[in-house]
Amino acid sequence: MFSVICTVFNKEKELKETIESVLSQDYQDFELILIENGSTDNSLSVIHSFNDPRIKLIQTNQIGPGAARNVGVAQAKNDWLAFLDADDLWEKFHLQNILEVISKQPNINFFSSSWKVLKSNTFSSSTLDTSINSPPFWTSAIVVHKKLFNQVGGFPESLPAHGEDVALWIQLIRLQKGIHFINDLSASYRADSSNMISKEFKVSFPGHIFSTVNLILEKVQDPELTILWKKFANKYQFSSLSKSIISGRFEKRNLKYLFPETDL
């Protein structure tokens, strides 16, 4: 049923718990594809400590997260792709919840659950009620049918890291005309994991959302839909600009990637 795609790079401290959160799922019809992407710590040893036939190990050499996920998808034997970062967690009912929704929505091929953000023993949540102030999707909460994934060409590897995922989600939204959001907190984003600098202050390629939305707008004829797409792009760009300010990498020239004729 599900192929779980998990890329691994220097996550030895969190990886064991992440893998266990998959293996302990209530719904057990899945394979776990771990793409070990050239880690320099003991991540590979952590993987080898598990002896479970559902685990499939693929080794790559620091080819980028999007490219590594594409390698994993190419080896996936199941129709539904569930993505998980190597330092994040699922609740036991995560896949079961998604399965139940899939059975009720057979024409939908793109889903997201709600999620928690864990930091310093506290958490905040991203649900339908709070999504206006947070990104509408996150990689470890996403499930997509492989047919739809392949239709858009997978993760665009030409974009820098941390841009290819959002660019793909936008293309999937365009193709399916939306995303089915499951309002249950079944995934957890660990904001204070190892490699914290890259996770806390990662700055997406400034123009990736702007460029992707412009490509979509070439085919959009509805003026109201055009405004909505531009508002979507601006929301993400404001988030990226905020992170660049926090991390000390703000560049004024990146303001050109905002659509000036609309607000948030």
Coordinates of C-alpha atoms in Angstrom, one line a residue:
M1 CA 0.0 0.0 0.0
F2 CA 2.5 2.6 1.2
S3 CA 6.2 3.2 0.3
V4 CA 7.7 5.4 3.0
I5 CA 10.5 7.5 1.5
C6 CA 13.1 8.7 4.1
T7 CA 16.4 10.4 3.2
V8 CA 19.1 10.2 5.8
F9 CA 22.1 12.6 6.3
N10 CA 23.9 12.8 9.6
K11 CA 20.9 12.0 11.8
E12 CA 22.4 9.4 14.1
K13 CA 20.9 10.9 17.3
E14 CA 17.3 11.0 16.0
L15 CA 17.2 8.2 13.4
K16 CA 16.4 5.3 15.6
E17 CA 13.3 6.9 17.0
T18 CA 12.2 8.0 13.6
I19 CA 12.5 4.4 12.2
E20 CA 10.7 3.0 15.2
S21 CA 7.8 5.4 14.7
V22 CA 7.4 3.9 11.2
L23 CA 7.8 0.2 12.2
S24 CA 5.2 0.6 15.0
Q25 CA 2.4 1.9 12.8
D26 CA -1.0 0.5 13.4
Y27 CA -1.3 -0.1 9.7
Q28 CA 1.5 -2.5 8.6
D29 CA 1.3 -2.7 4.8
F30 CA 4.3 -0.6 3.9
E31 CA 7.9 -0.7 2.9
L32 CA 10.4 1.8 4.4
I33 CA 13.0 3.0 1.9
L34 CA 16.0 4.6 3.6
I35 CA 18.2 6.6 1.2
E36 CA 21.5 7.0 3.1
N37 CA 22.9 10.1 1.5
G38 CA 26.6 10.0 2.4
S39 CA 26.5 10.6 6.1
T40 CA 29.7 11.3 7.9
D41 CA 28.3 10.2 11.3
N42 CA 27.0 6.8 12.5
S43 CA 23.6 7.0 10.7
L44 CA 24.5 3.9 8.6
S45 CA 25.2 1.9 11.7
V46 CA 21.9 2.9 13.2
I47 CA 20.1 1.6 10.0
H48 CA 22.1 -1.7 10.2
S49 CA 20.9 -2.2 13.8
F50 CA 17.4 -2.9 12.5
N51 CA 16.6 -6.3 11.1
D52 CA 13.2 -5.9 9.4
P53 CA 12.4 -7.1 5.9
R54 CA 10.3 -4.0 5.2
I55 CA 13.4 -1.8 5.3
K56 CA 15.1 -1.2 2.0
L57 CA 18.5 0.6 2.1
I58 CA 19.8 2.6 -0.8
Q59 CA 23.1 4.4 -0.6
T60 CA 23.9 7.7 -2.4
N61 CA 26.6 10.3 -2.1
Q62 CA 25.3 13.7 -1.0
I63 CA 23.2 14.2 -4.1
G64 CA 20.7 16.6 -2.5
P65 CA 17.5 15.8 -0.7
G66 CA 15.2 16.1 -3.7
A67 CA 17.4 13.9 -5.9
A68 CA 17.7 11.4 -3.1
R69 CA 14.0 11.2 -2.7
N70 CA 13.6 10.7 -6.4
V71 CA 16.0 7.8 -6.2
G72 CA 13.9 6.3 -3.5
V73 CA 10.7 6.7 -5.4
A74 CA 12.2 5.0 -8.4
Q75 CA 12.7 1.9 -6.2
A76 CA 9.2 2.1 -4.6
K77 CA 7.0 -0.9 -5.2
N78 CA 3.8 0.5 -3.8
D79 CA 1.3 3.1 -5.3
W80 CA 1.2 5.5 -2.4
L81 CA 4.3 7.5 -1.4
A82 CA 4.6 8.8 2.2
F83 CA 7.6 11.1 2.9
L84 CA 9.4 11.4 6.2
D85 CA 12.5 13.3 7.2
A86 CA 15.0 11.3 9.1
D87 CA 14.6 13.3 12.3
D88 CA 10.8 13.6 12.5
L89 CA 8.1 11.3 13.9
W90 CA 4.8 9.8 13.1
E91 CA 2.0 8.8 15.6
K92 CA 1.0 5.2 15.5
F93 CA -2.2 6.0 13.7
H94 CA -0.6 8.2 10.9
L95 CA -0.8 5.7 8.0
Q96 CA -4.1 4.3 9.2
N97 CA -5.7 7.7 9.2
I98 CA -4.5 8.4 5.7
L99 CA -5.7 5.0 4.5
E100 CA -9.2 5.6 5.8
V101 CA -9.4 9.0 4.0
I102 CA -8.1 7.4 0.8
S103 CA -10.8 4.8 0.9
K104 CA -13.4 7.6 1.2
Q105 CA -11.9 9.9 -1.4
P106 CA -10.9 7.6 -4.3
N107 CA -10.4 10.5 -6.7
I108 CA -8.0 12.4 -4.5
N109 CA -4.3 11.6 -5.0
F110 CA -2.6 14.2 -2.7
F111 CA -3.0 14.4 1.1
S112 CA -1.5 16.1 4.1
S113 CA -2.0 15.4 7.8
S114 CA -1.8 18.0 10.5
W115 CA 1.4 18.1 12.5
K116 CA 3.1 19.3 15.7
V117 CA 6.2 21.4 15.9
L118 CA 8.3 20.1 18.8
K119 CA 10.9 22.4 20.4
S120 CA 12.4 22.4 23.9
N121 CA 9.8 20.1 25.4
T122 CA 6.9 22.2 24.1
F123 CA 4.9 22.0 20.9
S124 CA 2.7 24.0 18.6
S125 CA 0.4 22.6 16.0
S126 CA -0.4 23.2 12.4
T127 CA -4.1 22.4 11.6
L128 CA -6.8 23.9 9.5
D129 CA -7.4 26.4 12.3
T130 CA -3.8 27.6 12.4
S131 CA -2.6 27.1 8.8
I132 CA -3.3 30.7 7.9
N133 CA -0.2 31.5 10.0
S134 CA 2.0 28.6 9.0
P135 CA 3.0 26.8 5.8
P136 CA 0.0 24.8 4.4
F137 CA 2.1 21.6 4.0
W138 CA 5.3 20.0 5.2
T139 CA 7.2 17.0 3.8
S140 CA 6.8 14.6 6.7
A141 CA 3.0 15.0 6.6
I142 CA 2.6 14.4 2.8
V143 CA 1.2 11.4 1.0
V144 CA 0.9 11.4 -2.8
H145 CA 0.0 8.7 -5.4
K146 CA 3.0 7.7 -7.4
K147 CA 1.1 8.2 -10.7
L148 CA 0.6 11.9 -9.8
F149 CA 4.2 12.3 -8.5
N150 CA 5.5 10.9 -11.8
Q151 CA 3.2 13.0 -13.8
V152 CA 4.8 16.2 -12.6
G153 CA 8.3 14.7 -12.9
G154 CA 9.1 14.3 -9.2
F155 CA 11.3 16.7 -7.2
P156 CA 12.9 19.3 -9.4
E157 CA 16.5 18.6 -8.9
S158 CA 17.7 21.8 -10.6
L159 CA 16.5 23.9 -7.6
P160 CA 18.7 24.3 -4.5
A161 CA 18.0 22.3 -1.4
H162 CA 14.9 23.3 0.6
G163 CA 13.2 24.7 -2.6
E164 CA 12.5 21.6 -4.6
D165 CA 10.0 20.2 -2.1
V166 CA 7.7 23.2 -2.0
A167 CA 8.0 23.6 -5.8
L168 CA 6.8 20.0 -6.2
W169 CA 3.8 20.5 -3.8
I170 CA 2.7 23.6 -5.8
Q171 CA 2.8 21.6 -9.0
L172 CA 0.8 18.8 -7.4
I173 CA -1.8 21.3 -6.1
R174 CA -2.1 22.8 -9.6
L175 CA -2.6 19.4 -11.2
Q176 CA -5.1 18.1 -8.6
K177 CA -6.6 21.5 -8.1
G178 CA -6.0 21.3 -4.3
I179 CA -4.8 19.2 -1.5
H180 CA -6.9 17.1 0.9
F181 CA -5.9 18.2 4.4
I182 CA -6.5 15.7 7.3
N183 CA -7.1 17.7 10.5
D184 CA -5.5 15.2 12.9
L185 CA -2.1 15.7 14.5
S186 CA -0.4 12.6 13.4
A187 CA 3.2 13.8 12.6
S188 CA 5.8 15.7 14.5
Y189 CA 8.5 18.1 13.3
R190 CA 11.4 18.1 15.6
A191 CA 12.7 21.7 15.4
D192 CA 15.5 21.2 17.9
S193 CA 17.1 18.1 16.4
S194 CA 20.8 17.8 15.3
N195 CA 22.0 19.9 12.4
M196 CA 19.8 22.6 14.1
I197 CA 21.3 25.5 12.1
S198 CA 20.2 24.0 8.8
K199 CA 16.7 23.2 10.1
E200 CA 16.0 26.3 12.1
F201 CA 17.4 28.8 9.6
K202 CA 17.2 27.1 6.3
V203 CA 16.6 29.7 3.6
S204 CA 14.9 28.5 0.5
F205 CA 16.2 29.6 -2.9
P206 CA 14.6 33.1 -3.0
G207 CA 13.0 32.8 -6.4
H208 CA 11.9 29.2 -6.5
I209 CA 8.3 29.8 -5.4
F210 CA 8.0 33.0 -7.6
S211 CA 9.3 31.1 -10.7
T212 CA 7.1 28.1 -10.1
V213 CA 3.9 30.2 -9.6
N214 CA 4.8 32.3 -12.7
L215 CA 4.8 29.1 -14.8
I216 CA 1.4 28.1 -13.4
L217 CA 0.0 31.6 -14.0
E218 CA 0.8 31.2 -17.7
K219 CA -2.1 28.7 -17.9
V220 CA -4.5 30.4 -15.5
Q221 CA -7.2 32.6 -17.0
D222 CA -9.4 33.2 -13.9
P223 CA -8.4 36.7 -12.4
E224 CA -9.5 35.6 -8.9
L225 CA -7.4 32.4 -9.1
T226 CA -4.4 34.5 -10.3
I227 CA -4.6 36.7 -7.2
L228 CA -4.9 33.6 -4.9
W229 CA -1.8 32.1 -6.5
K230 CA 0.1 35.3 -6.0
K231 CA -1.0 35.6 -2.4
F232 CA 0.2 32.0 -1.8
A233 CA 3.6 32.9 -3.3
N234 CA 3.9 36.1 -1.3
K235 CA 3.2 34.2 2.0
Y236 CA 6.0 31.8 1.3
Q237 CA 8.3 34.5 0.2
F238 CA 7.7 36.6 3.4
S239 CA 8.5 33.4 5.4
S240 CA 11.7 33.0 3.5
L241 CA 12.7 36.6 3.9
S242 CA 12.0 36.4 7.7
K243 CA 14.3 33.4 8.0
S244 CA 17.0 35.2 6.0
I245 CA 16.8 38.1 8.4
I246 CA 17.1 35.8 11.4
S247 CA 20.1 34.0 9.9
G248 CA 21.8 37.2 8.9
R249 CA 21.6 36.4 5.2
F250 CA 19.0 38.9 4.1
E251 CA 19.6 40.5 0.7
K252 CA 17.5 43.4 -0.5
R253 CA 17.5 42.2 -4.1
N254 CA 15.3 39.2 -3.1
L255 CA 12.4 41.6 -2.6
K256 CA 11.9 41.4 -6.4
Y257 CA 10.4 37.9 -5.8
L258 CA 7.3 39.4 -4.2
F259 CA 4.2 40.1 -6.4
P260 CA 3.6 43.8 -5.7
E261 CA 0.0 43.9 -6.9
T262 CA -1.3 41.8 -4.0
D263 CA -0.8 41.4 -0.3
L264 CA -0.9 38.3 1.9

